[in-house]
């Protein structure tokens, strides 16, 4: 992994905790360099439903043998970036296909009055990984 690109990635998003998007500093040159090394990419927007559909399609193209090989390789090479393949695959395999069902997950207040809500998918307890 390119050390300069890795430094750009981490200094953009992490400093003793996640850096808020309004506080991120990244020059066009640094972004292009990290992107050329495969560590950063142009932002995209995808709907919840398209994301769930894409995950369901992609996970079907990956074999357990490929995941096992990646995880075992992470142990012998000490490449921690390969280690996440196991958990990512497991989560992707267990996400049920469903449609977005918005529920309020938080509320912002000003002077004791609600000013805005944030939402999450509340498809129901049948859509959790713990069942």
C-alpha positions as YAML, in Angstrom:
chain: A
units: angstrom
residues:
- id: 1
  name: UNK
  ca: [0.00, 0.00, 0.00]
- id: 2
  name: UNK
  ca: [1.35, 3.39, -0.96]
- id: 3
  name: UNK
  ca: [2.41, 5.22, 2.23]
- id: 4
  name: UNK
  ca: [1.73, 8.72, 0.88]
- id: 5
  name: UNK
  ca: [-1.79, 7.80, -0.25]
- id: 6
  name: UNK
  ca: [-2.48, 6.12, 3.08]
- id: 7
  name: UNK
  ca: [-1.33, 9.23, 4.96]
- id: 8
  name: UNK
  ca: [-3.63, 11.40, 2.80]
- id: 9
  name: UNK
  ca: [-6.60, 9.10, 3.46]
- id: 10
  name: UNK
  ca: [-6.07, 8.95, 7.22]
- id: 11
  name: UNK
  ca: [-5.31, 12.64, 7.68]
- id: 12
  name: UNK
  ca: [-8.48, 13.49, 5.76]
- id: 13
  name: UNK
  ca: [-10.82, 11.37, 7.86]
- id: 14
  name: UNK
  ca: [-9.13, 10.58, 11.19]
- id: 15
  name: UNK
  ca: [-7.41, 12.51, 13.99]
- id: 16
  name: UNK
  ca: [-7.95, 10.90, 17.38]
- id: 17
  name: UNK
  ca: [-11.50, 10.22, 16.09]
- id: 18
  name: UNK
  ca: [-13.48, 10.81, 12.92]
- id: 19
  name: UNK
  ca: [-13.06, 14.28, 11.41]
- id: 20
  name: UNK
  ca: [-16.37, 16.05, 10.76]
- id: 21
  name: UNK
  ca: [-16.94, 16.71, 7.05]
- id: 22
  name: UNK
  ca: [-16.98, 20.49, 7.58]
- id: 23
  name: UNK
  ca: [-13.49, 20.33, 9.13]
- id: 24
  name: UNK
  ca: [-11.81, 18.19, 6.45]
- id: 25
  name: UNK
  ca: [-8.96, 19.72, 4.49]
- id: 26
  name: UNK
  ca: [-7.92, 18.03, 1.26]
- id: 27
  name: UNK
  ca: [-6.22, 19.58, -1.74]
- id: 28
  name: UNK
  ca: [-7.23, 18.53, -5.26]
- id: 29
  name: UNK
  ca: [-3.69, 17.23, -5.82]
- id: 30
  name: UNK
  ca: [-3.72, 15.04, -2.71]
- id: 31
  name: UNK
  ca: [-7.16, 13.70, -3.59]
- id: 32
  name: UNK
  ca: [-6.10, 12.84, -7.14]
- id: 33
  name: UNK
  ca: [-2.95, 11.14, -5.87]
- id: 34
  name: UNK
  ca: [-4.81, 9.01, -3.30]
- id: 35
  name: UNK
  ca: [-7.44, 8.21, -5.93]
- id: 36
  name: UNK
  ca: [-4.75, 7.10, -8.40]
- id: 37
  name: UNK
  ca: [-3.49, 4.68, -5.74]
- id: 38
  name: UNK
  ca: [-6.98, 3.24, -5.18]
- id: 39
  name: UNK
  ca: [-7.45, 4.58, -1.66]
- id: 40
  name: UNK
  ca: [-9.92, 7.38, -2.36]
- id: 41
  name: UNK
  ca: [-12.69, 7.77, -4.91]
- id: 42
  name: UNK
  ca: [-15.19, 10.25, -6.26]
- id: 43
  name: UNK
  ca: [-18.26, 10.55, -4.04]
- id: 44
  name: UNK
  ca: [-21.39, 8.74, -5.13]
- id: 45
  name: UNK
  ca: [-24.98, 8.73, -3.97]
- id: 46
  name: UNK
  ca: [-27.01, 5.55, -3.86]
- id: 47
  name: UNK
  ca: [-30.44, 4.93, -2.43]
- id: 48
  name: UNK
  ca: [-30.97, 2.49, 0.40]
- id: 49
  name: UNK
  ca: [-32.96, 0.15, -1.84]
- id: 50
  name: UNK
  ca: [-30.35, 0.21, -4.64]
- id: 51
  name: UNK
  ca: [-27.63, -0.46, -2.07]
- id: 52
  name: UNK
  ca: [-29.46, -3.49, -0.63]
- id: 53
  name: UNK
  ca: [-30.09, -4.82, -4.16]
- id: 54
  name: UNK
  ca: [-26.44, -4.36, -5.14]
- id: 55
  name: UNK
  ca: [-25.17, -6.06, -1.98]
- id: 56
  name: UNK
  ca: [-27.46, -9.04, -2.65]
- id: 57
  name: UNK
  ca: [-26.14, -9.35, -6.22]
- id: 58
  name: UNK
  ca: [-22.46, -8.87, -5.41]
- id: 59
  name: UNK
  ca: [-22.35, -11.25, -2.46]
- id: 60
  name: UNK
  ca: [-23.63, -14.04, -4.72]
- id: 61
  name: UNK
  ca: [-20.49, -13.66, -6.88]
- id: 62
  name: UNK
  ca: [-18.09, -14.23, -3.96]
- id: 63
  name: UNK
  ca: [-17.27, -17.72, -2.75]
- id: 64
  name: UNK
  ca: [-16.54, -18.73, 0.83]
- id: 65
  name: UNK
  ca: [-13.19, -20.04, -0.43]
- id: 66
  name: UNK
  ca: [-12.25, -16.54, -1.65]
- id: 67
  name: UNK
  ca: [-13.13, -15.04, 1.73]
- id: 68
  name: UNK
  ca: [-11.22, -17.73, 3.61]
- id: 69
  name: UNK
  ca: [-8.19, -17.21, 1.35]
- id: 70
  name: UNK
  ca: [-8.27, -13.45, 2.00]
- id: 71
  name: UNK
  ca: [-8.56, -13.91, 5.75]
- id: 72
  name: UNK
  ca: [-5.78, -16.52, 5.92]
- id: 73
  name: UNK
  ca: [-3.59, -14.30, 3.78]
- id: 74
  name: UNK
  ca: [-4.14, -11.46, 6.27]
- id: 75
  name: UNK
  ca: [-2.76, -13.68, 9.03]
- id: 76
  name: UNK
  ca: [0.40, -14.65, 7.19]
- id: 77
  name: UNK
  ca: [1.11, -11.22, 5.68]
- id: 78
  name: UNK
  ca: [-0.16, -9.17, 8.65]
- id: 79
  name: UNK
  ca: [-2.24, -7.12, 6.22]
- id: 80
  name: UNK
  ca: [-5.05, -5.94, 8.43]
- id: 81
  name: UNK
  ca: [-6.93, -4.46, 5.47]
- id: 82
  name: UNK
  ca: [-7.61, -8.02, 4.25]
- id: 83
  name: UNK
  ca: [-8.96, -9.15, 7.61]
- id: 84
  name: UNK
  ca: [-12.23, -7.25, 7.29]
- id: 85
  name: UNK
  ca: [-13.29, -9.43, 4.36]
- id: 86
  name: UNK
  ca: [-14.60, -12.10, 6.74]
- id: 87
  name: UNK
  ca: [-16.92, -9.83, 8.71]
- id: 88
  name: UNK
  ca: [-17.99, -7.82, 5.65]
- id: 89
  name: UNK
  ca: [-18.93, -11.01, 3.81]
- id: 90
  name: UNK
  ca: [-20.81, -12.38, 6.82]
- id: 91
  name: UNK
  ca: [-22.81, -9.19, 7.22]
- id: 92
  name: UNK
  ca: [-23.54, -8.96, 3.49]
- id: 93
  name: UNK
  ca: [-24.71, -12.59, 3.37]
- id: 94
  name: UNK
  ca: [-27.12, -11.96, 6.24]
- id: 95
  name: UNK
  ca: [-28.69, -8.67, 5.17]
- id: 96
  name: UNK
  ca: [-32.23, -9.57, 4.16]
- id: 97
  name: UNK
  ca: [-33.61, -8.02, 1.02]
- id: 98
  name: UNK
  ca: [-36.03, -5.29, 2.09]
- id: 99
  name: UNK
  ca: [-37.23, -1.81, 1.20]
- id: 100
  name: UNK
  ca: [-36.45, 1.38, 3.08]
- id: 101
  name: UNK
  ca: [-38.91, 2.07, 5.89]
- id: 102
  name: UNK
  ca: [-38.00, 5.42, 7.48]
- id: 103
  name: UNK
  ca: [-38.22, 5.84, 11.24]
- id: 104
  name: UNK
  ca: [-36.93, 8.76, 13.29]
- id: 105
  name: UNK
  ca: [-33.59, 7.92, 14.87]
- id: 106
  name: UNK
  ca: [-32.81, 11.32, 16.37]
- id: 107
  name: UNK
  ca: [-34.08, 14.84, 16.80]
- id: 108
  name: UNK
  ca: [-32.21, 18.15, 16.90]
- id: 109
  name: UNK
  ca: [-33.50, 20.89, 19.18]
- id: 110
  name: UNK
  ca: [-33.09, 24.63, 19.44]
- id: 111
  name: UNK
  ca: [-34.47, 26.47, 22.45]
- id: 112
  name: UNK
  ca: [-36.21, 23.26, 23.50]
- id: 113
  name: UNK
  ca: [-38.11, 22.93, 20.22]
- id: 114
  name: UNK
  ca: [-37.44, 20.26, 17.58]
- id: 115
  name: UNK
  ca: [-35.74, 21.68, 14.47]
- id: 116
  name: UNK
  ca: [-35.01, 18.55, 12.46]
- id: 117
  name: UNK
  ca: [-35.05, 14.76, 12.52]
- id: 118
  name: UNK
  ca: [-32.59, 12.14, 11.35]
- id: 119
  name: UNK
  ca: [-33.89, 8.85, 10.03]
- id: 120
  name: UNK
  ca: [-32.84, 5.23, 9.79]
- id: 121
  name: UNK
  ca: [-34.36, 2.19, 8.16]
- id: 122
  name: UNK
  ca: [-36.82, 0.59, 10.54]
- id: 123
  name: UNK
  ca: [-37.72, -2.43, 8.45]
- id: 124
  name: UNK
  ca: [-38.42, -4.32, 11.68]
- id: 125
  name: UNK
  ca: [-36.80, -6.80, 14.04]
- id: 126
  name: UNK
  ca: [-36.97, -9.52, 11.39]
- id: 127
  name: UNK
  ca: [-34.25, -7.56, 9.56]
- id: 128
  name: UNK
  ca: [-31.62, -7.72, 12.28]
- id: 129
  name: UNK
  ca: [-28.55, -9.91, 12.16]
- id: 130
  name: UNK
  ca: [-29.16, -11.25, 15.65]
- id: 131
  name: UNK
  ca: [-32.30, -13.27, 14.84]
...
